[in-house]
């Protein structure tokens, strides 16, 4: 799945984030919905984004937020898969 079209960051200047709290909340809801969908049980879930540094950074933030806020992972454990 991808979120690029629905969660676009609107920069103030030349920045690229962080993603706002509304986008974070929507991403958590979307990913929770994907993980609770019985038709996807046992399937690998892949989040795709363009290779730009800003987009990748924002998606890593969102995935880390999901791990911490939805799965109660500690921040260092949430960071580990992306290091």
Coordinates of N, CA, C and O in Angstrom, one line a residue:
X1 N 0.8 -1.2 0.0 CA 0.0 0.0 0.0 C 0.9 1.2 0.0 O 2.1 1.2 0.3
X2 N 0.3 2.3 -0.3 CA 1.0 3.6 -0.3 C 0.1 4.7 0.3 O -1.1 4.6 0.2
X3 N 0.7 5.7 0.8 CA 0.0 6.8 1.4 C 0.3 8.1 0.7 O -0.1 9.2 1.1
X4 N 1.1 8.1 -0.3 CA 1.7 9.3 -0.9 C 0.6 10.3 -1.4 O 0.7 11.5 -1.3
X5 N -0.5 9.8 -2.0 CA -1.5 10.7 -2.6 C -2.4 11.2 -1.5 O -2.9 12.4 -1.6
X6 N -2.6 10.5 -0.4 CA -3.6 11.0 0.6 C -2.9 11.7 1.8 O -3.6 12.3 2.5
X7 N -1.6 11.6 2.0 CA -1.0 12.3 3.1 C 0.2 13.0 2.6 O 1.4 12.7 2.9
X8 N 0.0 14.1 1.9 CA 1.0 14.9 1.4 C 1.4 16.0 2.4 O 0.5 16.7 2.8
X9 N 2.6 16.2 2.6 CA 3.1 17.2 3.6 C 3.1 18.5 2.8 O 3.7 18.6 1.7
X10 N 2.6 19.6 3.4 CA 2.6 20.9 2.8 C 3.7 21.7 3.5 O 3.5 22.1 4.7
X11 N 4.8 21.9 2.9 CA 6.0 22.6 3.6 C 5.7 24.1 3.9 O 5.0 24.7 3.2
X12 N 6.3 24.5 5.0 CA 6.3 26.0 5.3 C 7.4 26.7 4.5 O 7.2 27.9 4.2
X13 N 8.5 26.1 4.2 CA 9.5 26.7 3.4 C 10.2 25.6 2.6 O 9.6 25.0 1.8
X14 N 11.4 25.2 3.0 CA 12.1 24.1 2.3 C 12.2 22.8 3.2 O 13.0 22.0 2.9
X15 N 11.3 22.7 4.2 CA 11.3 21.6 5.1 C 10.5 20.4 4.5 O 9.8 20.6 3.4
X16 N 10.5 19.3 5.1 CA 9.8 18.1 4.6 C 9.0 17.5 5.7 O 8.4 16.4 5.5
X17 N 8.9 18.0 6.9 CA 8.2 17.4 7.9 C 8.6 18.0 9.3 O 9.3 19.0 9.3
X18 N 8.1 17.5 10.3 CA 7.4 16.2 10.4 C 6.0 16.2 10.0 O 5.4 17.3 9.9
X19 N 5.5 15.0 9.7 CA 4.1 14.9 9.3 C 3.2 15.4 10.5 O 3.6 15.2 11.7
X20 N 2.1 16.0 10.2 CA 1.2 16.5 11.3 C 0.5 15.4 12.0 O 0.4 14.3 11.6
X21 N -0.1 15.8 13.2 CA -0.7 14.8 14.0 C -2.0 14.2 13.3 O -2.2 13.0 13.5
X22 N -2.7 14.9 12.5 CA -3.8 14.4 11.8 C -3.4 13.3 10.8 O -4.0 12.2 10.7
X23 N -2.3 13.5 10.1 CA -1.8 12.4 9.2 C -1.3 11.2 10.0 O -1.5 10.1 9.6
X24 N -0.7 11.5 11.1 CA -0.2 10.3 12.0 C -1.4 9.5 12.4 O -1.4 8.3 12.3
X25 N -2.5 10.2 12.9 CA -3.7 9.5 13.3 C -4.3 8.7 12.2 O -4.7 7.5 12.3
X26 N -4.4 9.3 11.0 CA -5.0 8.6 9.8 C -4.2 7.4 9.4 O -4.7 6.4 9.0
X27 N -2.9 7.5 9.5 CA -2.0 6.4 9.1 C -2.2 5.3 10.1 O -2.3 4.1 9.7
X28 N -2.3 5.6 11.4 CA -2.5 4.5 12.4 C -3.8 3.8 12.2 O -3.9 2.6 12.3
X29 N -4.8 4.6 11.9 CA -6.1 3.9 11.6 C -6.1 3.1 10.3 O -6.6 2.0 10.3
X30 N -5.4 3.6 9.3 CA -5.3 2.8 8.0 C -4.5 1.5 8.3 O -5.0 0.4 7.8
X31 N -3.4 1.6 8.9 CA -2.6 0.4 9.1 C -3.3 -0.6 10.1 O -3.2 -1.8 9.8
X32 N -3.9 -0.1 11.1 CA -4.7 -1.0 12.0 C -5.8 -1.7 11.2 O -6.0 -2.9 11.3
X33 N -6.4 -1.0 10.3 CA -7.5 -1.6 9.4 C -6.9 -2.7 8.5 O -7.5 -3.7 8.3
X34 N -5.7 -2.4 8.0 CA -5.1 -3.4 7.1 C -4.7 -4.7 8.0 O -4.9 -5.8 7.5
X35 N -4.1 -4.5 9.2 CA -3.7 -5.6 10.0 C -4.9 -6.4 10.5 O -4.8 -7.6 10.9
X36 N -6.1 -5.8 10.6 CA -7.3 -6.5 11.2 C -8.2 -7.0 10.1 O -9.2 -7.7 10.4
X37 N -7.8 -6.8 8.8 CA -8.6 -7.3 7.7 C -8.4 -8.8 7.5 O -7.3 -9.3 7.3
X38 N -9.4 -9.6 7.7 CA -9.3 -11.1 7.7 C -8.8 -11.6 6.3 O -8.2 -12.6 6.3
X39 N -9.1 -10.9 5.3 CA -8.7 -11.3 3.9 C -7.1 -11.2 3.7 O -6.6 -11.8 2.8
X40 N -6.5 -10.4 4.6 CA -5.0 -10.2 4.5 C -4.3 -11.0 5.5 O -3.0 -10.9 5.6
X41 N -5.0 -11.8 6.3 CA -4.3 -12.6 7.3 C -3.2 -13.5 6.7 O -3.4 -14.2 5.7
X42 N -2.0 -13.5 7.3 CA -0.9 -14.3 6.9 C -0.2 -13.8 5.7 O 0.8 -14.4 5.2
X43 N -0.6 -12.6 5.2 CA 0.1 -12.0 4.0 C 1.1 -10.9 4.5 O 0.9 -10.3 5.5
X44 N 2.1 -10.7 3.7 CA 3.1 -9.7 4.0 C 2.5 -8.3 3.6 O 2.0 -8.2 2.5
X45 N 2.6 -7.4 4.5 CA 2.2 -6.0 4.2 C 3.4 -5.1 3.9 O 4.3 -5.1 4.6
X46 N 3.3 -4.4 2.8 CA 4.5 -3.6 2.3 C 4.0 -2.2 2.1 O 3.0 -1.9 1.4
X47 N 4.7 -1.2 2.7 CA 4.4 0.2 2.6 C 5.4 0.7 1.6 O 6.6 0.7 1.8
X48 N 4.9 1.3 0.4 CA 5.8 1.8 -0.6 C 5.7 3.3 -0.6 O 4.7 3.9 -0.4
X49 N 6.9 3.9 -0.9 CA 7.0 5.3 -1.1 C 8.1 5.6 -2.1 O 8.9 4.8 -2.3
X50 N 8.0 6.8 -2.7 CA 9.1 7.2 -3.6 C 10.5 7.2 -2.9 O 10.5 7.2 -1.7
X51 N 11.5 7.1 -3.6 CA 12.9 7.0 -3.0 C 13.4 8.3 -2.5 O 14.5 8.4 -2.0
X52 N 12.7 9.4 -2.6 CA 13.2 10.7 -2.1 C 13.4 10.6 -0.6 O 12.7 10.0 0.2
X53 N 14.5 11.3 -0.1 CA 14.8 11.2 1.3 C 13.7 11.7 2.2 O 13.4 11.2 3.3
X54 N 13.0 12.8 1.8 CA 12.0 13.4 2.6 C 10.8 12.4 2.8 O 10.3 12.2 3.9
X55 N 10.4 11.8 1.7 CA 9.3 10.8 1.7 C 9.6 9.6 2.6 O 8.8 9.1 3.4
X56 N 10.8 9.1 2.4 CA 11.3 7.9 3.2 C 11.3 8.2 4.6 O 10.9 7.5 5.5
X57 N 11.9 9.4 5.0 CA 11.9 9.8 6.4 C 10.5 9.9 7.0 O 10.3 9.5 8.1
X58 N 9.6 10.5 6.3 CA 8.2 10.6 6.8 C 7.6 9.3 7.0 O 6.8 9.1 8.0
X59 N 7.8 8.4 6.1 CA 7.2 7.0 6.2 C 7.8 6.3 7.4 O 7.1 5.6 8.1
X60 N 9.1 6.4 7.6 CA 9.7 5.8 8.7 C 9.2 6.3 10.0 O 8.9 5.6 10.9
X61 N 9.0 7.6 10.0 CA 8.3 8.2 11.2 C 7.0 7.6 11.5 O 6.6 7.2 12.6
X62 N 6.1 7.5 10.4 CA 4.8 7.0 10.6 C 4.8 5.5 11.0 O 4.0 5.1 11.9
X63 N 5.7 4.7 10.4 CA 5.8 3.3 10.8 C 6.3 3.2 12.3 O 5.8 2.4 13.0
X64 N 7.2 4.0 12.7 CA 7.7 4.0 14.0 C 6.6 4.5 15.0 O 6.5 3.9 16.1
X65 N 5.8 5.5 14.6 CA 4.7 5.9 15.4 C 3.7 4.7 15.6 O 3.2 4.5 16.7
X66 N 3.4 4.0 14.5 CA 2.5 2.8 14.6 C 3.1 1.8 15.6 O 2.3 1.3 16.5
X67 N 4.4 1.5 15.5 CA 5.0 0.5 16.4 C 4.9 1.0 17.9 O 4.5 0.2 18.7
X68 N 5.1 2.2 18.1 CA 5.1 2.8 19.5 C 3.7 2.9 20.0 O 3.4 2.5 21.1
X69 N 2.8 3.6 19.2 CA 1.5 3.9 19.7 C 0.5 2.8 19.6 O -0.4 2.7 20.5
X70 N 0.6 2.0 18.6 CA -0.4 0.9 18.4 C 0.0 -0.4 19.0 O -0.8 -1.2 19.4
X71 N 1.3 -0.7 18.9 CA 1.8 -2.0 19.4 C 2.6 -1.9 20.7 O 3.2 -2.9 21.1
X72 N 2.7 -0.7 21.3 CA 3.4 -0.4 22.5 C 4.9 -0.8 22.5 O 5.5 -1.2 23.5
X73 N 5.5 -0.6 21.4 CA 7.0 -0.9 21.3 C 7.7 0.3 21.9 O 7.2 1.4 21.9
X74 N 8.8 0.0 22.5 CA 9.7 1.0 23.1 C 10.4 1.7 21.9 O 10.6 1.1 20.8
X75 N 10.7 3.0 22.0 CA 11.3 3.8 20.9 C 12.5 3.1 20.3 O 12.7 3.1 19.1
X76 N 13.4 2.6 21.1 CA 14.6 2.0 20.6 C 14.3 0.7 19.8 O 14.9 0.4 18.8
X77 N 13.3 0.0 20.2 CA 12.9 -1.2 19.5 C 12.2 -0.9 18.2 O 12.3 -1.6 17.2
X78 N 11.4 0.2 18.2 CA 10.7 0.7 17.0 C 11.7 1.2 16.0 O 11.5 1.0 14.8
X79 N 12.8 1.8 16.4 CA 13.8 2.3 15.5 C 14.6 1.2 14.8 O 15.1 1.3 13.7
X80 N 14.8 0.1 15.5 CA 15.7 -1.0 15.1 C 15.5 -1.5 13.7 O 16.5 -1.7 12.9
X81 N 14.3 -1.8 13.2 CA 14.1 -2.3 11.9 C 14.5 -1.3 10.8 O 14.8 -1.7 9.6
X82 N 14.7 0.0 11.1 CA 15.0 1.0 10.1 C 16.5 1.4 10.1 O 16.9 2.2 9.3
X83 N 17.2 0.9 11.2 CA 18.6 1.4 11.3 C 19.5 0.7 10.4 O 19.3 -0.3 9.8

